[in-house]
PDB file of C-alpha atoms in Angstrom:
ATOM      1  CA  MET A  85       0.000   0.000   0.000  1.00  0.00           C
ATOM      2  CA  ALA A  86       1.329   3.427  -0.981  1.00  0.00           C
ATOM      3  CA  ASP A  87       2.267   5.850   1.766  1.00  0.00           C
ATOM      4  CA  ILE A  88      -0.416   8.550   1.698  1.00  0.00           C
ATOM      5  CA  ALA A  89       1.168  10.700   4.423  1.00  0.00           C
ATOM      6  CA  PRO A  90       3.579  12.787   2.265  1.00  0.00           C
ATOM      7  CA  GLU A  91       0.804  14.025   0.000  1.00  0.00           C
ATOM      8  CA  LEU A  92      -1.493  14.730   2.957  1.00  0.00           C
ATOM      9  CA  LEU A  93       1.261  16.676   4.699  1.00  0.00           C
ATOM     10  CA  GLN A  94       1.987  18.721   1.599  1.00  0.00           C
ATOM     11  CA  ARG A  95      -1.669  19.689   1.324  1.00  0.00           C
ATOM     12  CA  ILE A  96      -1.902  20.513   5.038  1.00  0.00           C
ATOM     13  CA  LEU A  97       1.163  22.749   5.047  1.00  0.00           C
ATOM     14  CA  ARG A  98       0.119  24.492   1.843  1.00  0.00           C
ATOM     15  CA  LEU A  99      -3.311  25.246   3.308  1.00  0.00           C
ATOM     16  CA  PHE A 100      -1.835  26.309   6.643  1.00  0.00           C
ATOM     17  CA  GLU A 101       0.744  28.667   5.181  1.00  0.00           C
ATOM     18  CA  SER A 102      -1.650  30.189   2.647  1.00  0.00           C
ATOM     19  CA  GLY A 103      -4.191  30.836   5.391  1.00  0.00           C
ATOM     20  CA  VAL A 104      -1.610  32.570   7.557  1.00  0.00           C
ATOM     21  CA  GLY A 105      -0.222  34.609   4.665  1.00  0.00           C
ATOM     22  CA  ALA A 106      -3.671  35.812   3.612  1.00  0.00           C
ATOM     23  CA  ASN A 107      -4.629  36.958   7.099  1.00  0.00           C
ATOM     24  CA  PRO A 108      -4.305  40.759   7.491  1.00  0.00           C
ATOM     25  CA  ALA A 109      -4.056  40.447  11.283  1.00  0.00           C
ATOM     26  CA  THR A 110      -1.044  38.134  10.994  1.00  0.00           C
ATOM     27  CA  ASN A 111       0.723  40.481   8.624  1.00  0.00           C
ATOM     28  CA  ALA A 112       0.012  43.464  10.883  1.00  0.00           C
ATOM     29  CA  LEU A 113       1.477  41.638  13.886  1.00  0.00           C
ATOM     30  CA  LEU A 114       4.586  40.707  11.931  1.00  0.00           C
ATOM     31  CA  GLU A 115       5.129  44.279  10.753  1.00  0.00           C
ATOM     32  CA  MET A 116       4.936  45.819  14.233  1.00  0.00           C
ATOM     33  CA  ASP A 117       8.174  47.406  15.400  1.00  0.00           C
ATOM     34  CA  ASP A 118       7.369  47.339  19.114  1.00  0.00           C
ATOM     35  CA  LYS A 119       6.285  43.732  19.598  1.00  0.00           C
ATOM     36  CA  THR A 120       5.299  42.492  23.070  1.00  0.00           C
ATOM     37  CA  TYR A 121       4.291  39.119  24.451  1.00  0.00           C
ATOM     38  CA  ARG A 122       0.665  40.216  24.301  1.00  0.00           C
ATOM     39  CA  GLU A 123       0.993  40.372  20.510  1.00  0.00           C
ATOM     40  CA  ALA A 124       2.812  37.033  20.609  1.00  0.00           C
ATOM     41  CA  PHE A 125      -0.206  35.386  22.255  1.00  0.00           C
ATOM     42  CA  ARG A 126      -2.478  36.835  19.576  1.00  0.00           C
ATOM     43  CA  TYR A 127      -0.101  35.722  16.816  1.00  0.00           C
ATOM     44  CA  ALA A 128       0.029  32.210  18.309  1.00  0.00           C
ATOM     45  CA  GLU A 129      -3.765  32.122  18.512  1.00  0.00           C
ATOM     46  CA  ILE A 130      -4.177  32.997  14.834  1.00  0.00           C
ATOM     47  CA  LEU A 131      -1.532  30.498  13.727  1.00  0.00           C
ATOM     48  CA  GLY A 132      -3.018  27.787  15.928  1.00  0.00           C
ATOM     49  CA  GLU A 133      -6.465  28.357  14.445  1.00  0.00           C
ATOM     50  CA  ASN A 134      -5.043  28.137  10.923  1.00  0.00           C
ATOM     51  CA  ALA A 135      -3.016  25.001  11.643  1.00  0.00           C
ATOM     52  CA  GLY A 136      -6.012  23.293  13.240  1.00  0.00           C
ATOM     53  CA  ARG A 137      -8.256  24.278  10.357  1.00  0.00           C
ATOM     54  CA  ALA A 138      -5.779  22.902   7.822  1.00  0.00           C
ATOM     55  CA  LEU A 139      -5.475  19.612   9.703  1.00  0.00           C
ATOM     56  CA  GLY A 140      -9.235  19.267  10.016  1.00  0.00           C
ATOM     57  CA  MET A 141      -9.882  20.040   6.346  1.00  0.00           C
ATOM     58  CA  ILE A 142      -7.341  17.557   4.975  1.00  0.00           C
ATOM     59  CA  LEU A 143      -7.454  14.705   7.509  1.00  0.00           C
ATOM     60  CA  LYS A 144     -10.992  13.668   6.718  1.00  0.00           C
ATOM     61  CA  ASN A 145     -12.638  10.271   6.878  1.00  0.00           C
ATOM     62  CA  GLU A 146     -12.449   9.632   3.130  1.00  0.00           C
ATOM     63  CA  ALA A 147      -8.739  10.479   2.979  1.00  0.00           C
ATOM     64  CA  LEU A 148      -7.716   7.940   5.621  1.00  0.00           C
ATOM     65  CA  PRO A 149      -7.606   4.130   5.697  1.00  0.00           C
ATOM     66  CA  ASP A 150     -10.641   2.822   7.579  1.00  0.00           C
ATOM     67  CA  GLY A 151     -11.459   6.438   8.435  1.00  0.00           C
ATOM     68  CA  ARG A 152      -8.761   6.399  11.135  1.00  0.00           C
ATOM     69  CA  LEU A 153      -5.751   8.578  11.679  1.00  0.00           C
ATOM     70  CA  TYR A 154      -3.342   5.815  12.605  1.00  0.00           C
ATOM     71  CA  PHE A 155      -0.291   6.671  14.677  1.00  0.00           C
ATOM     72  CA  ASN A 156       2.188   6.306  11.809  1.00  0.00           C
ATOM     73  CA  ILE A 157       0.149   8.707   9.653  1.00  0.00           C
ATOM     74  CA  ALA A 158      -0.273  11.169  12.528  1.00  0.00           C
ATOM     75  CA  GLN A 159       3.489  11.097  13.060  1.00  0.00           C
ATOM     76  CA  LYS A 160       4.031  12.062   9.435  1.00  0.00           C
ATOM     77  CA  THR A 161       1.298  14.701   9.200  1.00  0.00           C
ATOM     78  CA  VAL A 162       0.310  16.143  12.562  1.00  0.00           C
ATOM     79  CA  ARG A 163       3.835  16.166  14.000  1.00  0.00           C
ATOM     80  CA  PRO A 164       5.533  18.150  11.198  1.00  0.00           C
ATOM     81  CA  THR A 165       2.579  20.546  11.053  1.00  0.00           C
ATOM     82  CA  MET A 166       2.834  21.235  14.776  1.00  0.00           C
ATOM     83  CA  GLU A 167       6.612  21.539  14.510  1.00  0.00           C
ATOM     84  CA  GLN A 168       6.170  24.136  11.774  1.00  0.00           C
ATOM     85  CA  LEU A 169       3.617  25.955  13.931  1.00  0.00           C
ATOM     86  CA  GLN A 170       5.989  25.882  16.891  1.00  0.00           C
ATOM     87  CA  ALA A 171       8.875  27.236  14.826  1.00  0.00           C
ATOM     88  CA  MET A 172       6.847  30.168  13.517  1.00  0.00           C
ATOM     89  CA  VAL A 173       5.604  31.150  16.980  1.00  0.00           C
ATOM     90  CA  ALA A 174       9.094  30.700  18.458  1.00  0.00           C
ATOM     91  CA  ASP A 175      10.509  33.059  15.816  1.00  0.00           C
ATOM     92  CA  TYR A 176       7.966  35.708  16.791  1.00  0.00           C
ATOM     93  CA  CYS A 177       8.725  35.256  20.487  1.00  0.00           C
ATOM     94  CA  ALA A 178      12.449  35.619  19.841  1.00  0.00           C
ATOM     95  CA  ALA A 179      11.764  38.947  18.126  1.00  0.00           C
ATOM     96  CA  VAL A 180       9.645  40.044  21.091  1.00  0.00           C
ATOM     97  CA  GLN A 181      12.357  39.112  23.581  1.00  0.00           C
ATOM     98  CA  GLU A 182      15.029  40.887  21.552  1.00  0.00           C
ATOM     99  CA  THR A 183      12.912  44.051  21.724  1.00  0.00           C
ATOM    100  CA  ILE A 184      12.497  43.670  25.501  1.00  0.00           C
ATOM    101  CA  ASN A 185      16.225  43.116  25.987  1.00  0.00           C
ATOM    102  CA  GLN A 186      17.193  46.086  23.835  1.00  0.00           C
ATOM    103  CA  LYS A 187      14.803  48.420  25.648  1.00  0.00           C
ATOM    104  CA  ALA A 188      16.219  47.305  28.990  1.00  0.00           C
ATOM    105  CA  GLY A 189      19.790  47.739  27.776  1.00  0.00           C
ATOM    106  CA  ILE A 190      20.515  44.041  28.275  1.00  0.00           C
ATOM    107  CA  GLY A 191      23.189  42.625  25.995  1.00  0.00           C
ATOM    108  CA  ILE A 192      21.846  39.077  26.115  1.00  0.00           C
ATOM    109  CA  ALA A 193      20.456  37.205  23.138  1.00  0.00           C
ATOM    110  CA  ALA A 194      16.889  35.941  23.297  1.00  0.00           C
ATOM    111  CA  ILE A 195      16.418  32.282  24.204  1.00  0.00           C
ATOM    112  CA  ARG A 196      14.331  30.533  21.567  1.00  0.00           C
ATOM    113  CA  PRO A 197      12.014  27.827  22.964  1.00  0.00           C
ATOM    114  CA  GLN A 198      12.287  24.356  21.478  1.00  0.00           C
ATOM    115  CA  VAL A 199       9.461  21.920  20.759  1.00  0.00           C
ATOM    116  CA  ASN A 200       7.884  20.555  23.928  1.00  0.00           C
ATOM    117  CA  GLU A 201       8.109  16.865  23.049  1.00  0.00           C
ATOM    118  CA  TYR A 202       5.888  15.736  25.916  1.00  0.00           C
ATOM    119  CA  ARG A 203       3.112  18.107  24.880  1.00  0.00           C
ATOM    120  CA  LEU A 204       3.367  17.144  21.217  1.00  0.00           C
ATOM    121  CA  LYS A 205       3.416  13.406  21.912  1.00  0.00           C
ATOM    122  CA  ASP A 206       0.355  13.712  24.126  1.00  0.00           C
ATOM    123  CA  LEU A 207      -1.551  15.495  21.337  1.00  0.00           C
ATOM    124  CA  ILE A 208      -0.594  12.889  18.722  1.00  0.00           C
ATOM    125  CA  ASP A 209      -1.458   9.994  21.052  1.00  0.00           C
ATOM    126  CA  LYS A 210      -4.930  11.394  21.727  1.00  0.00           C
ATOM    127  CA  ILE A 211      -5.591  11.976  18.038  1.00  0.00           C
ATOM    128  CA  SER A 212      -4.409   8.552  16.920  1.00  0.00           C
ATOM    129  CA  ASP A 213      -6.352   6.760  19.666  1.00  0.00           C
ATOM    130  CA  ALA A 214      -9.712   7.789  18.201  1.00  0.00           C
ATOM    131  CA  GLU A 215     -11.680   5.082  16.381  1.00  0.00           C
ATOM    132  CA  LYS A 216     -12.927   7.544  13.762  1.00  0.00           C
ATOM    133  CA  ILE A 217     -11.398  10.825  12.654  1.00  0.00           C
ATOM    134  CA  GLU A 218     -14.808  12.520  12.695  1.00  0.00           C
ATOM    135  CA  ASP A 219     -14.878  11.990  16.467  1.00  0.00           C
ATOM    136  CA  LEU A 220     -11.884  14.296  16.822  1.00  0.00           C
ATOM    137  CA  GLY A 221     -12.968  17.546  15.221  1.00  0.00           C
ATOM    138  CA  TRP A 222     -12.585  19.289  18.564  1.00  0.00           C
ATOM    139  CA  MET A 223      -8.942  18.188  18.830  1.00  0.00           C
ATOM    140  CA  PHE A 224      -8.056  20.366  15.855  1.00  0.00           C
ATOM    141  CA  LYS A 225      -9.465  23.459  17.541  1.00  0.00           C
ATOM    142  CA  ALA A 226      -8.777  24.572  21.122  1.00  0.00           C
ATOM    143  CA  PRO A 227      -6.018  21.985  21.829  1.00  0.00           C
ATOM    144  CA  VAL A 228      -4.021  23.129  18.785  1.00  0.00           C
ATOM    145  CA  VAL A 229      -4.392  26.791  19.771  1.00  0.00           C
ATOM    146  CA  ASN A 230      -3.385  25.881  23.322  1.00  0.00           C
ATOM    147  CA  PHE A 231      -0.279  24.108  21.996  1.00  0.00           C
ATOM    148  CA  SER A 232       0.584  27.170  19.935  1.00  0.00           C
ATOM    149  CA  GLN A 233       0.163  29.638  22.789  1.00  0.00           C
ATOM    150  CA  ALA A 234       2.119  27.372  25.124  1.00  0.00           C
ATOM    151  CA  VAL A 235       5.156  28.200  22.977  1.00  0.00           C
ATOM    152  CA  VAL A 236       4.803  31.812  24.138  1.00  0.00           C
ATOM    153  CA  VAL A 237       4.652  30.674  27.766  1.00  0.00           C
ATOM    154  CA  ASP A 238       7.785  28.579  27.202  1.00  0.00           C
ATOM    155  CA  SER A 239       9.580  31.611  25.785  1.00  0.00           C
ATOM    156  CA  VAL A 240       8.710  33.764  28.810  1.00  0.00           C
ATOM    157  CA  ARG A 241       9.728  31.030  31.217  1.00  0.00           C
ATOM    158  CA  GLU A 242      13.010  30.095  29.545  1.00  0.00           C
ATOM    159  CA  ASN A 243      14.155  33.685  29.070  1.00  0.00           C
ATOM    160  CA  ALA A 244      13.332  34.493  32.699  1.00  0.00           C
ATOM    161  CA  GLU A 245      15.248  31.423  33.856  1.00  0.00           C
ATOM    162  CA  PHE A 246      18.272  32.286  31.739  1.00  0.00           C
ATOM    163  CA  GLN A 247      18.382  35.931  32.753  1.00  0.00           C
ATOM    164  CA  GLN A 248      17.880  35.144  36.432  1.00  0.00           C
ATOM    165  CA  GLY A 249      20.844  32.810  36.180  1.00  0.00           C
ATOM    166  CA  ALA A 250      22.810  35.668  34.624  1.00  0.00           C
ATOM    167  CA  GLY A 251      22.259  37.787  37.723  1.00  0.00           C
ATOM    168  CA  LEU A 252      19.178  39.767  36.696  1.00  0.00           C
ATOM    169  CA  ALA A 253      15.895  39.951  38.624  1.00  0.00           C
ATOM    170  CA  PRO A 254      13.095  39.239  36.137  1.00  0.00           C
ATOM    171  CA  LYS A 255       9.414  39.411  36.963  1.00  0.00           C
ATOM    172  CA  LEU A 256       6.574  37.373  35.474  1.00  0.00           C
ATOM    173  CA  ILE A 257       3.171  38.979  34.975  1.00  0.00           C
ATOM    174  CA  ARG A 258       0.065  36.852  34.525  1.00  0.00           C
ATOM    175  CA  SER A 259      -2.896  38.743  33.124  1.00  0.00           C
ATOM    176  CA  GLN A 260      -6.146  38.000  31.317  1.00  0.00           C
ATOM    177  CA  ALA A 261      -8.359  39.704  28.765  1.00  0.00           C
ATOM    178  CA  GLY A 262     -11.658  39.942  30.625  1.00  0.00           C
ATOM    179  CA  LYS A 263     -12.926  37.260  32.974  1.00  0.00           C
ATOM    180  CA  CYS A 264     -11.721  33.701  32.371  1.00  0.00           C
ATOM    181  CA  CYS A 265     -12.426  31.469  35.396  1.00  0.00           C
ATOM    182  CA  ASP A 266     -11.898  31.426  39.161  1.00  0.00           C
ATOM    183  CA  TRP A 267      -8.831  29.204  38.822  1.00  0.00           C
ATOM    184  CA  CYS A 268      -7.160  31.643  36.445  1.00  0.00           C
ATOM    185  CA  ASP A 269      -8.330  34.707  38.351  1.00  0.00           C
ATOM    186  CA  ALA A 270      -6.563  33.477  41.467  1.00  0.00           C
ATOM    187  CA  LEU A 271      -3.289  33.237  39.548  1.00  0.00           C
ATOM    188  CA  LEU A 272      -3.240  36.809  38.271  1.00  0.00           C
ATOM    189  CA  GLY A 273      -0.417  38.963  39.548  1.00  0.00           C
ATOM    190  CA  VAL A 274       3.228  39.924  39.408  1.00  0.00           C
ATOM    191  CA  TYR A 275       5.810  37.363  40.469  1.00  0.00           C
ATOM    192  CA  ASP A 276       9.505  37.713  41.188  1.00  0.00           C
ATOM    193  CA  TYR A 277      10.951  34.828  39.202  1.00  0.00           C
ATOM    194  CA  ALA A 278      13.686  34.070  41.758  1.00  0.00           C
ATOM    195  CA  GLU A 279      11.134  33.777  44.564  1.00  0.00           C
ATOM    196  CA  HIS A 280       8.650  31.704  42.595  1.00  0.00           C
ATOM    197  CA  LYS A 281      10.797  29.399  40.466  1.00  0.00           C
ATOM    198  CA  ASP A 282      10.726  26.528  42.984  1.00  0.00           C
ATOM    199  CA  LYS A 283       7.057  26.854  43.927  1.00  0.00           C
ATOM    200  CA  GLY A 284       5.385  24.963  41.100  1.00  0.00           C
ATOM    201  CA  ASP A 285       4.230  25.446  37.541  1.00  0.00           C
ATOM    202  CA  ASP A 286       0.689  26.731  38.000  1.00  0.00           C
ATOM    203  CA  ILE A 287       1.368  30.269  36.804  1.00  0.00           C
ATOM    204  CA  TYR A 288       2.505  28.814  33.466  1.00  0.00           C
ATOM    205  CA  ARG A 289      -0.508  26.568  32.959  1.00  0.00           C
ATOM    206  CA  ARG A 290      -3.345  27.422  30.583  1.00  0.00           C
ATOM    207  CA  HIS A 291      -6.420  25.336  29.859  1.00  0.00           C
ATOM    208  CA  ASP A 292      -8.231  25.130  26.512  1.00  0.00           C
ATOM    209  CA  ASN A 293      -9.927  28.418  25.582  1.00  0.00           C
ATOM    210  CA  CYS A 294      -7.959  30.227  28.308  1.00  0.00           C
ATOM    211  CA  ASN A 295      -7.451  33.952  27.630  1.00  0.00           C
ATOM    212  CA  CYS A 296      -4.617  34.411  30.118  1.00  0.00           C
ATOM    213  CA  THR A 297      -1.301  35.826  28.961  1.00  0.00           C
ATOM    214  CA  LEU A 298       2.127  35.762  30.536  1.00  0.00           C
ATOM    215  CA  ASP A 299       4.520  38.655  30.189  1.00  0.00           C
ATOM    216  CA  TYR A 300       8.083  39.249  31.214  1.00  0.00           C
ATOM    217  CA  VAL A 301       9.903  42.231  32.701  1.00  0.00           C
ATOM    218  CA  PRO A 302      13.714  42.030  32.930  1.00  0.00           C
ATOM    219  CA  GLY A 303      15.828  43.438  35.735  1.00  0.00           C
ATOM    220  CA  ASN A 304      14.210  45.163  38.679  1.00  0.00           C
ATOM    221  CA  GLY A 305      11.637  47.142  36.716  1.00  0.00           C
ATOM    222  CA  SER A 306       7.913  47.083  37.301  1.00  0.00           C
ATOM    223  CA  ARG A 307       5.092  47.403  34.851  1.00  0.00           C
ATOM    224  CA  LYS A 308       1.632  48.722  35.670  1.00  0.00           C
ATOM    225  CA  GLY A 309      -1.111  50.350  33.649  1.00  0.00           C
ATOM    226  CA  ALA A 310      -2.535  47.744  31.281  1.00  0.00           C
ATOM    227  CA  TRP A 311      -1.336  44.930  33.528  1.00  0.00           C
ATOM    228  CA  GLY A 312      -2.794  46.388  36.712  1.00  0.00           C
ATOM    229  CA  SER A 313      -0.980  46.811  40.003  1.00  0.00           C
ATOM    230  CA  ARG A 314      -1.929  43.596  41.751  1.00  0.00           C
ATOM    231  CA  VAL A 315       1.089  41.909  43.300  1.00  0.00           C
ATOM    232  CA  GLY A 316       1.223  38.593  45.104  1.00  0.00           C
ATOM    233  CA  GLY A 317      -0.767  36.327  42.808  1.00  0.00           C
ATOM    234  CA  LEU A 318       0.774  33.255  44.402  1.00  0.00           C
ATOM    235  CA  THR A 319      -0.711  34.167  47.802  1.00  0.00           C
ATOM    236  CA  ALA A 320      -4.134  34.718  46.244  1.00  0.00           C
ATOM    237  CA  TYR A 321      -3.923  31.404  44.413  1.00  0.00           C
ATOM    238  CA  THR A 322      -2.921  29.540  47.580  1.00  0.00           C
ATOM    239  CA  GLU A 323      -5.885  31.040  49.402  1.00  0.00           C
ATOM    240  CA  TRP A 324      -8.184  30.036  46.550  1.00  0.00           C
ATOM    241  CA  LYS A 325      -6.915  26.409  46.590  1.00  0.00           C
ATOM    242  CA  THR A 326      -7.362  26.243  50.365  1.00  0.00           C
ATOM    243  CA  LYS A 327     -10.895  27.549  50.081  1.00  0.00           C
ATOM    244  CA  LYS A 328     -11.775  25.035  47.335  1.00  0.00           C
ATOM    245  CA  ALA A 329     -10.296  22.130  49.335  1.00  0.00           C
ATOM    246  CA  GLY A 330     -12.437  23.048  52.331  1.00  0.00           C
ATOM    247  CA  ARG A 331     -15.697  22.854  50.423  1.00  0.00           C
TER     248      ARG A 331
END
């Protein structure tokens, strides 16, 4: 039996890239001189939507043997598509971090996040476990966008870790566009990376359809205004978890 994966992948990537290139919002974000991580989250959202749409349009029942996306086909189609998505978002994040570093007068190159293999493997396993591809339409939507935006989170985290190790005092800022959920609301705030780095990963976590963003401030600076002035999100989150556990 002929290997159908190469042709499917070619069609997926062509559809993905044409969709991104034809999107005015994507082009506007790329042309911005003063990029921030807020724009990176929006860019990742648009790319994730386009990648998921391309996967869903090409990996249809009639295109697959027995109507299933077997693991070997997913490895040759979904994986390279997600790797391409990751690379494009990582490039944008690197540009954002370079801008942040230059503004702060920091002569350190941006750290470019690599593919999160655990996250990617989990996505492929879930997709290939389905009996019928039509049962997985939802997997090509929010989970793909979440994967894409997680690249932005990885960039914030890895650059903060690197710069803290270089003797700087970075801060992490978790914010949200409007109300998301109680769990996310309790995590909002400004965190000193050095104080928080050994206290768990919750501030980096985002669920499907989450509108939270994570931003990064190098050195000892603070950032208010659009991000608000709330400090001590970890304390608020701990109180929220304690309250929930007591119910």
